[in-house]
Amino acid sequence: MSLKDKVTEDMKAAMRAKDSARLGTVRLLLSAMKQKEVDERMVLTGTVLTDADILAIIDKMVKQRRESIAQFEKAGRIDLADVEKAEIAVLSAYLPQQLSEAEVGAAIAAAIKESGAAGVKDMGKVMGLLKSRLAGRADMGKVSGLVKARLQG
């Protein structure tokens, strides 16, 4: 079963269970997936979103919610931050298991060796390799910081 099918089935299950919070989040995800299909003209060409495309959408949605949580907490709106946290919990269920720091470090070392990166100027090459390998399984912002630190020293 593809990830898109799983999301659709989860929407139906949430409707049957009358779980409005989960249903709203799943509908937001389906809407984002549909928007991506329209934006990239996939509907016209008959192509469908791959699981990697969907994981990228979910990753982006989780990142947006984390940023919102920080803003809501800064403004003292804990009620809105709690809603965002609940949405993150629903979305995170679709993401693959997160990699440990050791696994991320090993992937960074392999990508640096494979790309032949010598300094920070080669960071783009390394990140290009890592983005496809670690998509959805690691916070790419943190990975970027780790790569920069390794390449600097």
PDB file of C-alpha atoms in Angstrom:
ATOM      1  CA  MET A   1       0.000   0.000   0.000  1.00  0.00           C
ATOM      2  CA  SER A   2       1.411   3.360  -0.999  1.00  0.00           C
ATOM      3  CA  LEU A   3       1.649   6.191   1.487  1.00  0.00           C
ATOM      4  CA  LYS A   4      -1.049   8.094  -0.401  1.00  0.00           C
ATOM      5  CA  ASP A   5      -3.428   5.137  -0.038  1.00  0.00           C
ATOM      6  CA  LYS A   6      -2.619   4.870   3.661  1.00  0.00           C
ATOM      7  CA  VAL A   7      -3.398   8.560   4.211  1.00  0.00           C
ATOM      8  CA  THR A   8      -6.709   8.171   2.356  1.00  0.00           C
ATOM      9  CA  GLU A   9      -7.623   5.107   4.437  1.00  0.00           C
ATOM     10  CA  ASP A  10      -6.705   6.969   7.634  1.00  0.00           C
ATOM     11  CA  MET A  11      -9.027   9.798   6.607  1.00  0.00           C
ATOM     12  CA  LYS A  12     -11.891   7.336   6.198  1.00  0.00           C
ATOM     13  CA  ALA A  13     -11.093   5.724   9.556  1.00  0.00           C
ATOM     14  CA  ALA A  14     -11.027   9.127  11.277  1.00  0.00           C
ATOM     15  CA  MET A  15     -14.403   9.963   9.706  1.00  0.00           C
ATOM     16  CA  ARG A  16     -15.900   6.696  10.970  1.00  0.00           C
ATOM     17  CA  ALA A  17     -14.428   7.246  14.446  1.00  0.00           C
ATOM     18  CA  LYS A  18     -15.641  10.883  14.443  1.00  0.00           C
ATOM     19  CA  ASP A  19     -12.108  11.962  15.424  1.00  0.00           C
ATOM     20  CA  SER A  20     -12.350  15.554  14.230  1.00  0.00           C
ATOM     21  CA  ALA A  21      -8.832  16.602  15.262  1.00  0.00           C
ATOM     22  CA  ARG A  22      -7.174  13.730  13.396  1.00  0.00           C
ATOM     23  CA  LEU A  23      -9.550  14.128  10.451  1.00  0.00           C
ATOM     24  CA  GLY A  24      -8.673  17.804  10.078  1.00  0.00           C
ATOM     25  CA  THR A  25      -4.947  17.108  10.049  1.00  0.00           C
ATOM     26  CA  VAL A  26      -5.263  14.255   7.550  1.00  0.00           C
ATOM     27  CA  ARG A  27      -7.402  16.439   5.311  1.00  0.00           C
ATOM     28  CA  LEU A  28      -4.752  19.171   5.448  1.00  0.00           C
ATOM     29  CA  LEU A  29      -2.174  16.602   4.339  1.00  0.00           C
ATOM     30  CA  LEU A  30      -4.377  15.356   1.503  1.00  0.00           C
ATOM     31  CA  SER A  31      -4.962  18.957   0.440  1.00  0.00           C
ATOM     32  CA  ALA A  32      -1.206  19.641   0.378  1.00  0.00           C
ATOM     33  CA  MET A  33      -0.673  16.480  -1.677  1.00  0.00           C
ATOM     34  CA  LYS A  34      -3.373  17.498  -4.151  1.00  0.00           C
ATOM     35  CA  GLN A  35      -1.902  21.012  -4.384  1.00  0.00           C
ATOM     36  CA  LYS A  36       1.518  19.561  -5.239  1.00  0.00           C
ATOM     37  CA  GLU A  37      -0.048  17.411  -7.952  1.00  0.00           C
ATOM     38  CA  VAL A  38      -1.770  20.457  -9.452  1.00  0.00           C
ATOM     39  CA  ASP A  39       1.303  22.688  -9.148  1.00  0.00           C
ATOM     40  CA  GLU A  40       3.486  20.161 -10.957  1.00  0.00           C
ATOM     41  CA  ARG A  41       0.797  19.350 -13.516  1.00  0.00           C
ATOM     42  CA  MET A  42       0.795  15.709 -12.490  1.00  0.00           C
ATOM     43  CA  VAL A  43      -2.945  15.546 -13.050  1.00  0.00           C
ATOM     44  CA  LEU A  44      -2.503  16.381 -16.731  1.00  0.00           C
ATOM     45  CA  THR A  45       0.368  13.975 -17.328  1.00  0.00           C
ATOM     46  CA  GLY A  46      -1.152  11.118 -15.340  1.00  0.00           C
ATOM     47  CA  THR A  47       1.808  10.766 -12.986  1.00  0.00           C
ATOM     48  CA  VAL A  48       1.287  10.322  -9.255  1.00  0.00           C
ATOM     49  CA  LEU A  49       3.138  11.455  -6.178  1.00  0.00           C
ATOM     50  CA  THR A  50       5.784   9.043  -4.985  1.00  0.00           C
ATOM     51  CA  ASP A  51       6.216   8.156  -1.332  1.00  0.00           C
ATOM     52  CA  ALA A  52       9.347  10.348  -1.307  1.00  0.00           C
ATOM     53  CA  ASP A  53       7.284  13.319  -2.554  1.00  0.00           C
ATOM     54  CA  ILE A  54       4.720  12.743   0.167  1.00  0.00           C
ATOM     55  CA  LEU A  55       7.412  12.426   2.838  1.00  0.00           C
ATOM     56  CA  ALA A  56       8.835  15.765   1.703  1.00  0.00           C
ATOM     57  CA  ILE A  57       5.379  17.337   2.044  1.00  0.00           C
ATOM     58  CA  ILE A  58       4.929  15.869   5.532  1.00  0.00           C
ATOM     59  CA  ASP A  59       8.410  16.985   6.553  1.00  0.00           C
ATOM     60  CA  LYS A  60       7.613  20.531   5.403  1.00  0.00           C
ATOM     61  CA  MET A  61       4.294  20.527   7.275  1.00  0.00           C
ATOM     62  CA  VAL A  62       5.973  19.338  10.489  1.00  0.00           C
ATOM     63  CA  LYS A  63       8.631  22.039  10.150  1.00  0.00           C
ATOM     64  CA  GLN A  64       5.944  24.706   9.666  1.00  0.00           C
ATOM     65  CA  ARG A  65       4.154  23.514  12.789  1.00  0.00           C
ATOM     66  CA  ARG A  66       7.340  23.561  14.865  1.00  0.00           C
ATOM     67  CA  GLU A  67       7.918  27.159  13.811  1.00  0.00           C
ATOM     68  CA  SER A  68       4.313  28.004  14.709  1.00  0.00           C
ATOM     69  CA  ILE A  69       4.682  26.377  18.125  1.00  0.00           C
ATOM     70  CA  ALA A  70       7.708  28.540  18.865  1.00  0.00           C
ATOM     71  CA  GLN A  71       5.788  31.675  17.854  1.00  0.00           C
ATOM     72  CA  PHE A  72       2.666  30.709  19.820  1.00  0.00           C
ATOM     73  CA  GLU A  73       4.661  29.920  22.949  1.00  0.00           C
ATOM     74  CA  LYS A  74       6.544  33.191  22.616  1.00  0.00           C
ATOM     75  CA  ALA A  75       3.197  34.994  22.441  1.00  0.00           C
ATOM     76  CA  GLY A  76       1.799  33.021  25.390  1.00  0.00           C
ATOM     77  CA  ARG A  77      -0.804  31.170  23.310  1.00  0.00           C
ATOM     78  CA  ILE A  78      -0.314  27.703  24.776  1.00  0.00           C
ATOM     79  CA  ASP A  79      -3.765  26.628  23.547  1.00  0.00           C
ATOM     80  CA  LEU A  80      -2.756  27.177  19.915  1.00  0.00           C
ATOM     81  CA  ALA A  81       0.647  25.570  20.508  1.00  0.00           C
ATOM     82  CA  ASP A  82      -1.127  22.452  21.829  1.00  0.00           C
ATOM     83  CA  VAL A  83      -3.206  22.231  18.633  1.00  0.00           C
ATOM     84  CA  GLU A  84      -0.022  22.408  16.544  1.00  0.00           C
ATOM     85  CA  LYS A  85       1.627  19.724  18.713  1.00  0.00           C
ATOM     86  CA  ALA A  86      -1.360  17.439  18.166  1.00  0.00           C
ATOM     87  CA  GLU A  87      -1.040  17.954  14.408  1.00  0.00           C
ATOM     88  CA  ILE A  88       2.669  17.109  14.571  1.00  0.00           C
ATOM     89  CA  ALA A  89       1.810  13.854  16.366  1.00  0.00           C
ATOM     90  CA  VAL A  90      -0.602  12.866  13.584  1.00  0.00           C
ATOM     91  CA  LEU A  91       1.820  13.829  10.800  1.00  0.00           C
ATOM     92  CA  SER A  92       4.815  12.164  12.456  1.00  0.00           C
ATOM     93  CA  ALA A  93       3.025   8.824  12.319  1.00  0.00           C
ATOM     94  CA  TYR A  94       3.598   8.829   8.547  1.00  0.00           C
ATOM     95  CA  LEU A  95       7.314   9.578   8.761  1.00  0.00           C
ATOM     96  CA  PRO A  96       9.817   6.724   8.887  1.00  0.00           C
ATOM     97  CA  GLN A  97      11.759   6.017  12.084  1.00  0.00           C
ATOM     98  CA  GLN A  98      14.167   8.869  12.826  1.00  0.00           C
ATOM     99  CA  LEU A  99      17.870   8.064  12.592  1.00  0.00           C
ATOM    100  CA  SER A 100      20.096   8.187  15.652  1.00  0.00           C
ATOM    101  CA  GLU A 101      22.911  10.735  15.906  1.00  0.00           C
ATOM    102  CA  ALA A 102      25.450   7.987  15.195  1.00  0.00           C
ATOM    103  CA  GLU A 103      23.606   6.928  12.022  1.00  0.00           C
ATOM    104  CA  VAL A 104      23.391  10.538  10.841  1.00  0.00           C
ATOM    105  CA  GLY A 105      27.107  10.999  11.564  1.00  0.00           C
ATOM    106  CA  ALA A 106      27.946   7.880   9.555  1.00  0.00           C
ATOM    107  CA  ALA A 107      25.802   9.077   6.631  1.00  0.00           C
ATOM    108  CA  ILE A 108      27.526  12.482   6.715  1.00  0.00           C
ATOM    109  CA  ALA A 109      30.977  10.870   6.741  1.00  0.00           C
ATOM    110  CA  ALA A 110      30.047   8.626   3.802  1.00  0.00           C
ATOM    111  CA  ALA A 111      28.630  11.557   1.805  1.00  0.00           C
ATOM    112  CA  ILE A 112      31.739  13.675   2.430  1.00  0.00           C
ATOM    113  CA  LYS A 113      33.973  10.825   1.310  1.00  0.00           C
ATOM    114  CA  GLU A 114      31.807  10.040  -1.730  1.00  0.00           C
ATOM    115  CA  SER A 115      31.611  13.653  -2.901  1.00  0.00           C
ATOM    116  CA  GLY A 116      35.276  14.366  -2.199  1.00  0.00           C
ATOM    117  CA  ALA A 117      34.340  17.523  -0.298  1.00  0.00           C
ATOM    118  CA  ALA A 118      37.364  19.435   0.975  1.00  0.00           C
ATOM    119  CA  GLY A 119      35.806  22.475   2.599  1.00  0.00           C
ATOM    120  CA  VAL A 120      32.682  24.488   3.250  1.00  0.00           C
ATOM    121  CA  LYS A 121      32.547  25.504  -0.429  1.00  0.00           C
ATOM    122  CA  ASP A 122      31.656  21.864  -1.215  1.00  0.00           C
ATOM    123  CA  MET A 123      28.767  21.776   1.251  1.00  0.00           C
ATOM    124  CA  GLY A 124      26.171  21.829  -1.536  1.00  0.00           C
ATOM    125  CA  LYS A 125      27.513  18.584  -3.005  1.00  0.00           C
ATOM    126  CA  VAL A 126      27.349  16.846   0.368  1.00  0.00           C
ATOM    127  CA  MET A 127      23.863  18.162   1.179  1.00  0.00           C
ATOM    128  CA  GLY A 128      22.628  17.091  -2.259  1.00  0.00           C
ATOM    129  CA  LEU A 129      23.629  13.519  -1.507  1.00  0.00           C
ATOM    130  CA  LEU A 130      22.272  13.578   2.032  1.00  0.00           C
ATOM    131  CA  LYS A 131      18.922  15.141   1.173  1.00  0.00           C
ATOM    132  CA  SER A 132      17.829  12.155  -0.881  1.00  0.00           C
ATOM    133  CA  ARG A 133      19.221   9.624   1.613  1.00  0.00           C
ATOM    134  CA  LEU A 134      17.912  11.146   4.816  1.00  0.00           C
ATOM    135  CA  ALA A 135      14.615  12.657   3.646  1.00  0.00           C
ATOM    136  CA  GLY A 136      12.050  12.328   6.397  1.00  0.00           C
ATOM    137  CA  ARG A 137      14.428  10.420   8.647  1.00  0.00           C
ATOM    138  CA  ALA A 138      16.466  13.327  10.039  1.00  0.00           C
ATOM    139  CA  ASP A 139      16.058  17.060  10.637  1.00  0.00           C
ATOM    140  CA  MET A 140      17.884  18.505   7.638  1.00  0.00           C
ATOM    141  CA  GLY A 141      18.534  21.772   9.491  1.00  0.00           C
ATOM    142  CA  LYS A 142      20.537  19.916  12.113  1.00  0.00           C
ATOM    143  CA  VAL A 143      22.218  17.805   9.432  1.00  0.00           C
ATOM    144  CA  SER A 144      23.281  20.983   7.633  1.00  0.00           C
ATOM    145  CA  GLY A 145      24.876  22.307  10.823  1.00  0.00           C
ATOM    146  CA  LEU A 146      26.719  19.033  11.383  1.00  0.00           C
ATOM    147  CA  VAL A 147      28.001  18.965   7.797  1.00  0.00           C
ATOM    148  CA  LYS A 148      29.222  22.559   8.064  1.00  0.00           C
ATOM    149  CA  ALA A 149      31.000  21.796  11.336  1.00  0.00           C
ATOM    150  CA  ARG A 150      32.715  18.732   9.808  1.00  0.00           C
ATOM    151  CA  LEU A 151      33.791  20.588   6.697  1.00  0.00           C
ATOM    152  CA  GLN A 152      35.167  23.527   8.679  1.00  0.00           C
ATOM    153  CA  GLY A 153      37.333  21.568  10.944  1.00  0.00           C
TER     154      GLY A 153
END
